[in-house]
Amino acid sequence: MQVHKLEDKNKLFESVLTFGNFDGIHRGHAYIIDKLISISKKEDLKSVLITFEPHTTSTLRNDNNFKIITPFNKKISVLERFNLDVTCKINFNKKFSELSAATFIDIIIKKYNPKIILIGYDNYFGHKKEGSYKYLSRNDKYSSIKIININQFKYKNINVKSSLIKDFIMKSDISNVNNLINRQFSIDGKVIK
């Protein structure tokens, strides 16, 4: 898997892509990624996952105490297990958060020329959340791109969401965390006396 930055010179002639925070890389995220890779093989397109660092919510709320499940380096190591072609990092800051949905998508199109975009049911993008599945699918400007809406993912009748996993972590319910992320939850840090 190659790791790009949005501002670097790497480009693709064609791709299938998705984007989001992917905090925790839980079963719902894995469902999207598996679908992305399946489409990429079927259509002979490069698979691209675009993610943000730091988490968009911590920047938008200006909250240094905002909790994340998976720090960026850990996220990359988990993503390597999926055999994606490219993961692209967006350095997310206040200025980037003010880009319109159209500008954001135009930047992505210029860099990766997606033929297909997978977008989660609760994925909003662009200034003041103006972008969404509806925005892309109803905009003639993007009519040459196939837009696929990914519905909410359920595991054993549980709506899998990062916020739910964080709740389980705060309650020390690691068994449920492990079930929803489909691996052993771990914390990296320095042990001090």
Short mmCIF file of N, CA and C in Angstrom, two decimals:
data_model
loop_
_atom_site.label_atom_id
_atom_site.label_comp_id
_atom_site.label_asym_id
_atom_site.label_seq_id
_atom_site.Cartn_x
_atom_site.Cartn_y
_atom_site.Cartn_z
N MET A 1 0.84 -1.19 0.00
CA MET A 1 0.00 0.00 0.00
C MET A 1 0.88 1.24 0.00
N GLN A 2 0.61 2.12 -0.93
CA GLN A 2 1.31 3.41 -0.95
C GLN A 2 0.57 4.39 -0.06
N VAL A 3 1.32 5.25 0.62
CA VAL A 3 0.71 6.31 1.42
C VAL A 3 1.04 7.64 0.77
N HIS A 4 0.01 8.33 0.32
CA HIS A 4 0.16 9.64 -0.30
C HIS A 4 -0.28 10.73 0.68
N LYS A 5 0.10 11.95 0.36
CA LYS A 5 -0.47 13.13 1.02
C LYS A 5 -1.24 13.89 -0.06
N LEU A 6 -2.30 14.53 0.34
CA LEU A 6 -3.13 15.22 -0.64
C LEU A 6 -2.32 16.21 -1.46
N GLU A 7 -1.36 16.87 -0.82
CA GLU A 7 -0.61 17.93 -1.50
C GLU A 7 0.61 17.43 -2.29
N ASP A 8 0.90 16.11 -2.23
CA ASP A 8 2.08 15.65 -2.98
C ASP A 8 1.75 15.53 -4.47
N LYS A 9 2.75 15.12 -5.25
CA LYS A 9 2.59 15.10 -6.71
C LYS A 9 2.03 13.77 -7.23
N ASN A 10 1.78 12.81 -6.35
CA ASN A 10 1.23 11.53 -6.78
C ASN A 10 -0.16 11.72 -7.38
N LYS A 11 -0.39 11.04 -8.50
CA LYS A 11 -1.71 11.09 -9.16
C LYS A 11 -2.02 9.71 -9.71
N LEU A 12 -3.30 9.47 -9.97
CA LEU A 12 -3.71 8.24 -10.63
C LEU A 12 -4.54 8.58 -11.85
N PHE A 13 -4.42 7.74 -12.87
CA PHE A 13 -5.17 7.93 -14.10
C PHE A 13 -6.65 7.63 -13.88
N GLU A 14 -6.93 6.60 -13.05
CA GLU A 14 -8.31 6.21 -12.72
C GLU A 14 -8.30 5.55 -11.35
N SER A 15 -9.44 5.61 -10.68
CA SER A 15 -9.52 4.95 -9.37
C SER A 15 -10.96 4.72 -8.97
N VAL A 16 -11.10 3.94 -7.90
CA VAL A 16 -12.35 3.87 -7.13
C VAL A 16 -11.93 4.29 -5.73
N LEU A 17 -12.69 5.19 -5.12
CA LEU A 17 -12.23 5.71 -3.83
C LEU A 17 -13.35 5.92 -2.84
N THR A 18 -12.92 6.06 -1.59
CA THR A 18 -13.79 6.43 -0.48
C THR A 18 -13.01 7.36 0.41
N PHE A 19 -13.71 8.11 1.25
CA PHE A 19 -13.01 9.01 2.17
C PHE A 19 -13.77 9.14 3.48
N GLY A 20 -13.03 9.44 4.53
CA GLY A 20 -13.63 9.62 5.85
C GLY A 20 -12.56 9.57 6.93
N ASN A 21 -12.99 9.70 8.18
CA ASN A 21 -12.05 9.64 9.31
C ASN A 21 -11.58 8.22 9.58
N PHE A 22 -12.45 7.25 9.41
CA PHE A 22 -12.12 5.84 9.65
C PHE A 22 -11.50 5.64 11.03
N ASP A 23 -12.07 6.29 12.04
CA ASP A 23 -11.53 6.14 13.39
C ASP A 23 -11.95 4.78 13.96
N GLY A 24 -10.97 4.00 14.34
CA GLY A 24 -11.23 2.67 14.89
C GLY A 24 -11.13 1.57 13.85
N ILE A 25 -11.34 1.93 12.59
CA ILE A 25 -11.39 0.95 11.50
C ILE A 25 -12.17 -0.28 11.97
N HIS A 26 -13.44 -0.02 12.31
CA HIS A 26 -14.32 -1.06 12.84
C HIS A 26 -14.96 -1.87 11.72
N ARG A 27 -15.85 -2.78 12.10
CA ARG A 27 -16.48 -3.67 11.12
C ARG A 27 -17.23 -2.90 10.03
N GLY A 28 -17.83 -1.78 10.37
CA GLY A 28 -18.51 -0.97 9.37
C GLY A 28 -17.53 -0.40 8.35
N HIS A 29 -16.39 0.08 8.85
CA HIS A 29 -15.34 0.58 7.96
C HIS A 29 -14.80 -0.56 7.09
N ALA A 30 -14.58 -1.72 7.72
CA ALA A 30 -14.06 -2.88 6.98
C ALA A 30 -15.02 -3.27 5.85
N TYR A 31 -16.32 -3.14 6.12
CA TYR A 31 -17.33 -3.45 5.09
C TYR A 31 -17.15 -2.52 3.88
N ILE A 32 -16.96 -1.23 4.14
CA ILE A 32 -16.75 -0.25 3.06
C ILE A 32 -15.45 -0.58 2.31
N ILE A 33 -14.38 -0.84 3.06
CA ILE A 33 -13.07 -1.10 2.44
C ILE A 33 -13.12 -2.38 1.61
N ASP A 34 -13.74 -3.42 2.14
CA ASP A 34 -13.86 -4.67 1.38
C ASP A 34 -14.64 -4.46 0.09
N LYS A 35 -15.70 -3.67 0.16
CA LYS A 35 -16.50 -3.36 -1.04
C LYS A 35 -15.65 -2.56 -2.04
N LEU A 36 -14.89 -1.60 -1.53
CA LEU A 36 -14.00 -0.79 -2.37
C LEU A 36 -13.00 -1.68 -3.11
N ILE A 37 -12.38 -2.59 -2.39
CA ILE A 37 -11.37 -3.47 -3.00
C ILE A 37 -12.02 -4.44 -3.99
N SER A 38 -13.20 -4.94 -3.65
CA SER A 38 -13.92 -5.84 -4.56
C SER A 38 -14.24 -5.13 -5.88
N ILE A 39 -14.73 -3.89 -5.78
CA ILE A 39 -15.04 -3.11 -6.99
C ILE A 39 -13.76 -2.82 -7.78
N SER A 40 -12.69 -2.50 -7.05
CA SER A 40 -11.43 -2.16 -7.72
C SER A 40 -10.93 -3.34 -8.55
N LYS A 41 -11.07 -4.55 -8.03
CA LYS A 41 -10.63 -5.75 -8.77
C LYS A 41 -11.55 -6.02 -9.95
N LYS A 42 -12.85 -5.91 -9.70
CA LYS A 42 -13.83 -6.19 -10.76
C LYS A 42 -13.70 -5.20 -11.91
N GLU A 43 -13.47 -3.93 -11.59
CA GLU A 43 -13.43 -2.87 -12.61
C GLU A 43 -12.00 -2.56 -13.07
N ASP A 44 -11.01 -3.25 -12.49
CA ASP A 44 -9.60 -3.01 -12.80
C ASP A 44 -9.20 -1.54 -12.57
N LEU A 45 -9.55 -1.07 -11.38
CA LEU A 45 -9.22 0.30 -10.97
C LEU A 45 -8.39 0.26 -9.69
N LYS A 46 -7.56 1.25 -9.48
CA LYS A 46 -6.80 1.35 -8.23
C LYS A 46 -7.75 1.73 -7.10
N SER A 47 -7.55 1.10 -5.93
CA SER A 47 -8.38 1.41 -4.76
C SER A 47 -7.69 2.49 -3.92
N VAL A 48 -8.47 3.52 -3.57
CA VAL A 48 -7.93 4.65 -2.82
C VAL A 48 -8.82 4.94 -1.62
N LEU A 49 -8.19 5.01 -0.45
CA LEU A 49 -8.89 5.43 0.76
C LEU A 49 -8.26 6.75 1.22
N ILE A 50 -9.09 7.77 1.36
CA ILE A 50 -8.61 9.10 1.79
C ILE A 50 -9.07 9.31 3.22
N THR A 51 -8.15 9.70 4.08
CA THR A 51 -8.49 9.91 5.48
C THR A 51 -7.84 11.19 6.00
N PHE A 52 -8.28 11.60 7.16
CA PHE A 52 -7.90 12.91 7.70
C PHE A 52 -7.03 12.77 8.95
N GLU A 53 -6.11 13.70 9.11
CA GLU A 53 -5.29 13.78 10.31
C GLU A 53 -5.07 15.26 10.64
N PRO A 54 -5.49 15.76 11.79
CA PRO A 54 -6.20 15.02 12.83
C PRO A 54 -7.67 14.76 12.45
N HIS A 55 -8.37 14.06 13.33
CA HIS A 55 -9.80 13.78 13.14
C HIS A 55 -10.52 15.11 12.90
N THR A 56 -11.43 15.12 11.94
CA THR A 56 -12.11 16.37 11.56
C THR A 56 -12.85 17.01 12.74
N THR A 57 -13.47 16.19 13.58
CA THR A 57 -14.25 16.74 14.70
C THR A 57 -13.37 17.49 15.69
N SER A 58 -12.17 16.99 15.95
CA SER A 58 -11.29 17.69 16.91
C SER A 58 -10.91 19.07 16.38
N THR A 59 -10.75 19.20 15.07
CA THR A 59 -10.42 20.50 14.46
C THR A 59 -11.64 21.41 14.45
N LEU A 60 -12.78 20.87 14.04
CA LEU A 60 -13.98 21.70 13.93
C LEU A 60 -14.45 22.21 15.29
N ARG A 61 -14.29 21.37 16.32
CA ARG A 61 -14.69 21.79 17.66
C ARG A 61 -13.57 22.53 18.39
N ASN A 62 -12.38 22.54 17.78
CA ASN A 62 -11.19 23.13 18.41
C ASN A 62 -11.00 22.50 19.80
N ASP A 63 -11.05 21.17 19.82
CA ASP A 63 -11.04 20.42 21.08
C ASP A 63 -9.84 19.48 21.12
N ASN A 64 -8.81 19.89 21.86
CA ASN A 64 -7.60 19.05 21.98
C ASN A 64 -7.86 17.80 22.81
N ASN A 65 -8.95 17.79 23.56
CA ASN A 65 -9.28 16.63 24.40
C ASN A 65 -10.21 15.64 23.70
N PHE A 66 -10.54 15.91 22.44
CA PHE A 66 -11.39 14.99 21.68
C PHE A 66 -10.69 13.63 21.60
N LYS A 67 -11.39 12.58 21.96
CA LYS A 67 -10.81 11.25 22.02
C LYS A 67 -10.97 10.52 20.68
N ILE A 68 -9.89 9.89 20.27
CA ILE A 68 -9.95 9.04 19.08
C ILE A 68 -9.62 7.61 19.49
N ILE A 69 -10.07 6.67 18.68
CA ILE A 69 -9.82 5.25 18.96
C ILE A 69 -8.45 4.85 18.42
N THR A 70 -8.14 5.33 17.20
CA THR A 70 -6.95 4.88 16.50
C THR A 70 -6.09 6.06 16.07
N PRO A 71 -4.93 6.26 16.72
CA PRO A 71 -4.00 7.30 16.24
C PRO A 71 -3.59 7.02 14.80
N PHE A 72 -3.18 8.06 14.09
CA PHE A 72 -2.95 7.95 12.64
C PHE A 72 -1.98 6.82 12.28
N ASN A 73 -0.83 6.72 12.94
CA ASN A 73 0.15 5.68 12.60
C ASN A 73 -0.42 4.28 12.78
N LYS A 74 -1.21 4.11 13.82
CA LYS A 74 -1.87 2.82 14.08
C LYS A 74 -2.91 2.55 12.98
N LYS A 75 -3.62 3.60 12.59
CA LYS A 75 -4.62 3.47 11.52
C LYS A 75 -3.97 2.96 10.24
N ILE A 76 -2.81 3.53 9.91
CA ILE A 76 -2.10 3.11 8.70
C ILE A 76 -1.70 1.64 8.80
N SER A 77 -1.21 1.22 9.97
CA SER A 77 -0.79 -0.18 10.11
C SER A 77 -1.98 -1.13 10.01
N VAL A 78 -3.15 -0.73 10.51
CA VAL A 78 -4.34 -1.56 10.37
C VAL A 78 -4.80 -1.59 8.91
N LEU A 79 -4.76 -0.44 8.25
CA LEU A 79 -5.19 -0.37 6.85
C LEU A 79 -4.31 -1.22 5.93
N GLU A 80 -3.05 -1.41 6.30
CA GLU A 80 -2.14 -2.22 5.48
C GLU A 80 -2.64 -3.67 5.34
N ARG A 81 -3.45 -4.12 6.26
CA ARG A 81 -3.97 -5.50 6.22
C ARG A 81 -5.00 -5.70 5.11
N PHE A 82 -5.54 -4.60 4.59
CA PHE A 82 -6.64 -4.70 3.62
C PHE A 82 -6.19 -4.78 2.16
N ASN A 83 -4.91 -4.60 1.90
CA ASN A 83 -4.41 -4.62 0.52
C ASN A 83 -4.99 -3.52 -0.36
N LEU A 84 -5.15 -2.34 0.23
CA LEU A 84 -5.51 -1.17 -0.56
C LEU A 84 -4.33 -0.79 -1.45
N ASP A 85 -4.61 -0.16 -2.57
CA ASP A 85 -3.50 0.34 -3.41
C ASP A 85 -2.91 1.62 -2.81
N VAL A 86 -3.80 2.52 -2.37
CA VAL A 86 -3.34 3.83 -1.88
C VAL A 86 -4.17 4.26 -0.68
N THR A 87 -3.48 4.78 0.33
CA THR A 87 -4.14 5.54 1.38
C THR A 87 -3.59 6.97 1.29
N CYS A 88 -4.48 7.93 1.27
CA CYS A 88 -4.08 9.33 1.14
C CYS A 88 -4.42 10.08 2.42
N LYS A 89 -3.44 10.80 2.94
CA LYS A 89 -3.62 11.57 4.16
C LYS A 89 -3.90 13.03 3.82
N ILE A 90 -4.98 13.54 4.41
CA ILE A 90 -5.28 14.97 4.31
C ILE A 90 -4.92 15.60 5.65
N ASN A 91 -4.00 16.56 5.61
CA ASN A 91 -3.68 17.33 6.83
C ASN A 91 -4.84 18.29 7.06
N PHE A 92 -5.70 17.92 7.99
CA PHE A 92 -6.95 18.66 8.19
C PHE A 92 -6.73 19.79 9.18
N ASN A 93 -7.08 20.99 8.75
CA ASN A 93 -6.96 22.17 9.62
C ASN A 93 -8.14 23.10 9.35
N LYS A 94 -8.18 24.20 10.06
CA LYS A 94 -9.29 25.16 9.97
C LYS A 94 -9.48 25.63 8.53
N LYS A 95 -8.38 25.96 7.86
CA LYS A 95 -8.46 26.45 6.49
C LYS A 95 -9.08 25.39 5.57
N PHE A 96 -8.62 24.14 5.71
CA PHE A 96 -9.16 23.06 4.88
C PHE A 96 -10.65 22.85 5.17
N SER A 97 -11.04 23.02 6.43
CA SER A 97 -12.44 22.81 6.82
C SER A 97 -13.38 23.82 6.16
N GLU A 98 -12.82 24.91 5.67
CA GLU A 98 -13.64 25.95 5.05
C GLU A 98 -13.81 25.77 3.55
N LEU A 99 -13.20 24.73 2.99
CA LEU A 99 -13.39 24.44 1.57
C LEU A 99 -14.83 24.02 1.32
N SER A 100 -15.38 24.48 0.20
CA SER A 100 -16.73 24.04 -0.16
C SER A 100 -16.67 22.56 -0.55
N ALA A 101 -17.83 21.92 -0.55
CA ALA A 101 -17.91 20.51 -0.96
C ALA A 101 -17.38 20.37 -2.40
N ALA A 102 -17.75 21.30 -3.27
CA ALA A 102 -17.33 21.24 -4.68
C ALA A 102 -15.81 21.35 -4.80
N THR A 103 -15.20 22.25 -4.06
CA THR A 103 -13.74 22.41 -4.11
C THR A 103 -13.04 21.15 -3.62
N PHE A 104 -13.55 20.60 -2.52
CA PHE A 104 -12.96 19.36 -1.97
C PHE A 104 -13.01 18.24 -3.01
N ILE A 105 -14.18 18.02 -3.61
CA ILE A 105 -14.33 16.94 -4.59
C ILE A 105 -13.47 17.22 -5.83
N ASP A 106 -13.40 18.48 -6.25
CA ASP A 106 -12.56 18.83 -7.41
C ASP A 106 -11.09 18.49 -7.17
N ILE A 107 -10.61 18.72 -5.95
CA ILE A 107 -9.22 18.40 -5.61
C ILE A 107 -9.00 16.88 -5.72
N ILE A 108 -9.96 16.13 -5.19
CA ILE A 108 -9.87 14.67 -5.24
C ILE A 108 -9.92 14.16 -6.69
N ILE A 109 -10.80 14.73 -7.49
CA ILE A 109 -10.92 14.33 -8.90
C ILE A 109 -9.61 14.61 -9.64
N LYS A 110 -9.04 15.78 -9.40
CA LYS A 110 -7.79 16.15 -10.08
C LYS A 110 -6.66 15.19 -9.73
N LYS A 111 -6.63 14.74 -8.49
CA LYS A 111 -5.54 13.86 -8.03
C LYS A 111 -5.76 12.40 -8.42
N TYR A 112 -6.99 11.90 -8.27
CA TYR A 112 -7.24 10.46 -8.41
C TYR A 112 -8.22 10.07 -9.51
N ASN A 113 -8.86 11.02 -10.16
CA ASN A 113 -9.77 10.74 -11.26
C ASN A 113 -10.68 9.53 -10.98
N PRO A 114 -11.50 9.61 -9.92
CA PRO A 114 -12.34 8.46 -9.58
C PRO A 114 -13.43 8.20 -10.61
N LYS A 115 -13.59 6.95 -10.97
CA LYS A 115 -14.71 6.52 -11.81
C LYS A 115 -15.89 6.15 -10.91
N ILE A 116 -15.56 5.76 -9.66
CA ILE A 116 -16.58 5.36 -8.68
C ILE A 116 -16.18 5.94 -7.32
N ILE A 117 -17.16 6.48 -6.60
CA ILE A 117 -16.94 6.95 -5.22
C ILE A 117 -17.92 6.24 -4.32
N LEU A 118 -17.40 5.62 -3.27
CA LEU A 118 -18.24 5.01 -2.24
C LEU A 118 -18.34 6.01 -1.09
N ILE A 119 -19.56 6.27 -0.65
CA ILE A 119 -19.74 7.24 0.43
C ILE A 119 -20.71 6.69 1.47
N GLY A 120 -20.29 6.76 2.72
CA GLY A 120 -21.10 6.24 3.81
C GLY A 120 -22.37 7.05 4.03
N TYR A 121 -23.37 6.41 4.59
CA TYR A 121 -24.69 7.02 4.81
C TYR A 121 -24.60 8.29 5.67
N ASP A 122 -23.61 8.38 6.56
CA ASP A 122 -23.50 9.53 7.45
C ASP A 122 -22.25 10.36 7.17
N ASN A 123 -21.73 10.26 5.94
CA ASN A 123 -20.53 11.00 5.58
C ASN A 123 -20.92 12.35 4.99
N TYR A 124 -20.55 13.41 5.69
CA TYR A 124 -20.78 14.78 5.22
C TYR A 124 -19.44 15.44 5.04
N PHE A 125 -19.31 16.28 4.04
CA PHE A 125 -18.02 16.90 3.76
C PHE A 125 -18.24 18.31 3.22
N GLY A 126 -17.16 19.08 3.23
CA GLY A 126 -17.24 20.46 2.78
C GLY A 126 -17.72 21.36 3.89
N HIS A 127 -17.56 22.65 3.68
CA HIS A 127 -17.91 23.64 4.69
C HIS A 127 -19.37 23.48 5.12
N LYS A 128 -19.59 23.47 6.41
CA LYS A 128 -20.92 23.34 7.01
C LYS A 128 -21.66 22.09 6.52
N LYS A 129 -20.90 21.02 6.27
CA LYS A 129 -21.47 19.72 5.88
C LYS A 129 -22.37 19.79 4.64
N GLU A 130 -22.00 20.65 3.68
CA GLU A 130 -22.87 20.79 2.51
C GLU A 130 -22.82 19.57 1.59
N GLY A 131 -21.73 18.79 1.65
CA GLY A 131 -21.59 17.63 0.79
C GLY A 131 -22.09 16.36 1.45
N SER A 132 -22.64 15.46 0.63
CA SER A 132 -23.16 14.18 1.11
C SER A 132 -23.39 13.29 -0.11
N TYR A 133 -23.91 12.10 0.13
CA TYR A 133 -24.28 11.23 -0.99
C TYR A 133 -25.28 11.94 -1.91
N LYS A 134 -26.31 12.54 -1.31
CA LYS A 134 -27.32 13.24 -2.12
C LYS A 134 -26.70 14.34 -2.96
N TYR A 135 -25.80 15.11 -2.33
CA TYR A 135 -25.14 16.21 -3.04
C TYR A 135 -24.41 15.69 -4.28
N LEU A 136 -23.67 14.59 -4.13
CA LEU A 136 -22.90 14.06 -5.26
C LEU A 136 -23.81 13.42 -6.31
N SER A 137 -24.79 12.64 -5.86
CA SER A 137 -25.62 11.88 -6.80
C SER A 137 -26.60 12.76 -7.58
N ARG A 138 -26.92 13.94 -7.04
CA ARG A 138 -27.89 14.82 -7.72
C ARG A 138 -27.23 15.98 -8.45
N ASN A 139 -25.90 16.01 -8.47
CA ASN A 139 -25.17 17.11 -9.08
C ASN A 139 -24.68 16.68 -10.47
N ASP A 140 -25.18 17.33 -11.50
CA ASP A 140 -24.82 16.97 -12.88
C ASP A 140 -23.31 17.04 -13.13
N LYS A 141 -22.63 17.87 -12.37
CA LYS A 141 -21.18 18.03 -12.53
C LYS A 141 -20.46 16.70 -12.33
N TYR A 142 -21.05 15.80 -11.52
CA TYR A 142 -20.40 14.52 -11.20
C TYR A 142 -21.11 13.34 -11.87
N SER A 143 -21.87 13.61 -12.92
CA SER A 143 -22.67 12.55 -13.56
C SER A 143 -21.82 11.46 -14.20
N SER A 144 -20.56 11.77 -14.51
CA SER A 144 -19.69 10.75 -15.12
C SER A 144 -19.09 9.81 -14.07
N ILE A 145 -19.30 10.13 -12.79
CA ILE A 145 -18.78 9.30 -11.69
C ILE A 145 -19.94 8.49 -11.09
N LYS A 146 -19.73 7.21 -10.91
CA LYS A 146 -20.75 6.39 -10.26
C LYS A 146 -20.63 6.61 -8.75
N ILE A 147 -21.72 7.06 -8.11
CA ILE A 147 -21.72 7.33 -6.67
C ILE A 147 -22.49 6.20 -5.99
N ILE A 148 -21.83 5.50 -5.07
CA ILE A 148 -22.45 4.38 -4.37
C ILE A 148 -22.64 4.75 -2.90
N ASN A 149 -23.87 4.67 -2.45
CA ASN A 149 -24.19 4.95 -1.04
C ASN A 149 -24.03 3.67 -0.22
N ILE A 150 -23.29 3.77 0.87
CA ILE A 150 -23.09 2.62 1.75
C ILE A 150 -24.00 2.79 2.97
N ASN A 151 -24.91 1.86 3.14
CA ASN A 151 -25.85 1.94 4.26
C ASN A 151 -25.18 1.63 5.59
N GLN A 152 -25.87 1.95 6.66
CA GLN A 152 -25.36 1.67 8.00
C GLN A 152 -25.11 0.17 8.15
N PHE A 153 -23.97 -0.15 8.78
CA PHE A 153 -23.59 -1.54 8.94
C PHE A 153 -23.99 -2.03 10.32
N LYS A 154 -24.64 -3.21 10.34
CA LYS A 154 -25.05 -3.80 11.62
C LYS A 154 -24.27 -5.09 11.84
N TYR A 155 -23.86 -5.29 13.08
CA TYR A 155 -23.20 -6.53 13.48
C TYR A 155 -23.97 -7.07 14.68
N LYS A 156 -24.56 -8.24 14.51
CA LYS A 156 -25.41 -8.84 15.55
C LYS A 156 -26.44 -7.83 16.07
N ASN A 157 -27.12 -7.18 15.13
CA ASN A 157 -28.17 -6.18 15.41
C ASN A 157 -27.67 -4.91 16.10
N ILE A 158 -26.37 -4.68 16.09
CA ILE A 158 -25.82 -3.44 16.66
C ILE A 158 -25.37 -2.55 15.52
N ASN A 159 -25.81 -1.28 15.54
CA ASN A 159 -25.33 -0.30 14.57
C ASN A 159 -23.90 0.06 14.94
N VAL A 160 -22.95 -0.38 14.11
CA VAL A 160 -21.54 -0.18 14.42
C VAL A 160 -21.13 1.24 14.09
N LYS A 161 -20.73 1.98 15.14
CA LYS A 161 -20.29 3.37 14.98
C LYS A 161 -19.10 3.61 15.92
N SER A 162 -18.23 4.51 15.51
CA SER A 162 -17.07 4.85 16.34
C SER A 162 -17.50 5.37 17.71
N SER A 163 -18.58 6.16 17.74
CA SER A 163 -19.03 6.73 19.02
C SER A 163 -19.45 5.64 20.01
N LEU A 164 -20.08 4.57 19.49
CA LEU A 164 -20.48 3.45 20.35
C LEU A 164 -19.24 2.73 20.90
N ILE A 165 -18.25 2.55 20.06
CA ILE A 165 -17.01 1.90 20.48
C ILE A 165 -16.33 2.73 21.56
N LYS A 166 -16.32 4.04 21.40
CA LYS A 166 -15.73 4.92 22.43
C LYS A 166 -16.47 4.77 23.76
N ASP A 167 -17.80 4.65 23.68
CA ASP A 167 -18.58 4.44 24.91
C ASP A 167 -18.17 3.14 25.60
N PHE A 168 -18.01 2.08 24.81
CA PHE A 168 -17.57 0.80 25.38
C PHE A 168 -16.17 0.92 26.00
N ILE A 169 -15.28 1.65 25.35
CA ILE A 169 -13.93 1.85 25.90
C ILE A 169 -14.01 2.57 27.24
N MET A 170 -14.83 3.63 27.30
CA MET A 170 -14.95 4.41 28.54
C MET A 170 -15.54 3.57 29.68
N LYS A 171 -16.36 2.56 29.30
CA LYS A 171 -16.95 1.67 30.31
C LYS A 171 -16.07 0.44 30.57
N SER A 172 -14.87 0.42 29.96
CA SER A 172 -13.94 -0.71 30.07
C SER A 172 -14.55 -2.02 29.58
N ASP A 173 -15.48 -1.93 28.64
CA ASP A 173 -16.10 -3.11 28.06
C ASP A 173 -15.32 -3.51 26.80
N ILE A 174 -14.10 -4.02 27.02
CA ILE A 174 -13.19 -4.29 25.92
C ILE A 174 -13.64 -5.48 25.08
N SER A 175 -14.39 -6.38 25.67
CA SER A 175 -14.92 -7.51 24.91
C SER A 175 -15.80 -7.02 23.76
N ASN A 176 -16.71 -6.07 24.05
CA ASN A 176 -17.55 -5.51 23.00
C ASN A 176 -16.74 -4.68 22.01
N VAL A 177 -15.73 -3.97 22.50
CA VAL A 177 -14.85 -3.20 21.61
C VAL A 177 -14.19 -4.16 20.61
N ASN A 178 -13.60 -5.23 21.12
CA ASN A 178 -12.92 -6.21 20.26
C ASN A 178 -13.87 -6.80 19.22
N ASN A 179 -15.11 -7.08 19.62
CA ASN A 179 -16.10 -7.61 18.68
C ASN A 179 -16.39 -6.62 17.56
N LEU A 180 -16.49 -5.33 17.90
CA LEU A 180 -16.88 -4.33 16.90
C LEU A 180 -15.72 -3.90 16.01
N ILE A 181 -14.49 -3.99 16.52
CA ILE A 181 -13.35 -3.64 15.66
C ILE A 181 -12.72 -4.89 15.01
N ASN A 182 -13.17 -6.06 15.46
CA ASN A 182 -12.74 -7.34 14.88
C ASN A 182 -11.24 -7.58 15.00
N ARG A 183 -10.67 -7.12 16.10
CA ARG A 183 -9.27 -7.39 16.42
C ARG A 183 -9.09 -7.05 17.90
N GLN A 184 -7.92 -7.28 18.44
CA GLN A 184 -7.66 -6.95 19.84
C GLN A 184 -7.41 -5.46 19.98
N PHE A 185 -8.19 -4.79 20.81
CA PHE A 185 -7.97 -3.36 21.08
C PHE A 185 -6.66 -3.20 21.82
N SER A 186 -5.89 -2.19 21.47
CA SER A 186 -4.62 -1.94 22.15
C SER A 186 -4.40 -0.45 22.30
N ILE A 187 -3.56 -0.11 23.26
CA ILE A 187 -3.19 1.28 23.49
C ILE A 187 -1.66 1.35 23.42
N ASP A 188 -1.15 2.32 22.69
CA ASP A 188 0.29 2.54 22.63
C ASP A 188 0.65 3.71 23.54
N GLY A 189 1.74 3.58 24.23
CA GLY A 189 2.19 4.68 25.07
C GLY A 189 3.43 4.29 25.85
N LYS A 190 3.98 5.24 26.56
CA LYS A 190 5.16 5.01 27.36
C LYS A 190 4.74 4.70 28.79
N VAL A 191 5.27 3.62 29.32
CA VAL A 191 4.98 3.25 30.70
C VAL A 191 5.92 4.06 31.60
N ILE A 192 5.31 4.80 32.53
CA ILE A 192 6.13 5.59 33.46
C ILE A 192 5.76 5.22 34.89
N LYS A 193 6.71 5.44 35.79
CA LYS A 193 6.50 5.10 37.19
C LYS A 193 5.46 6.03 37.81
#
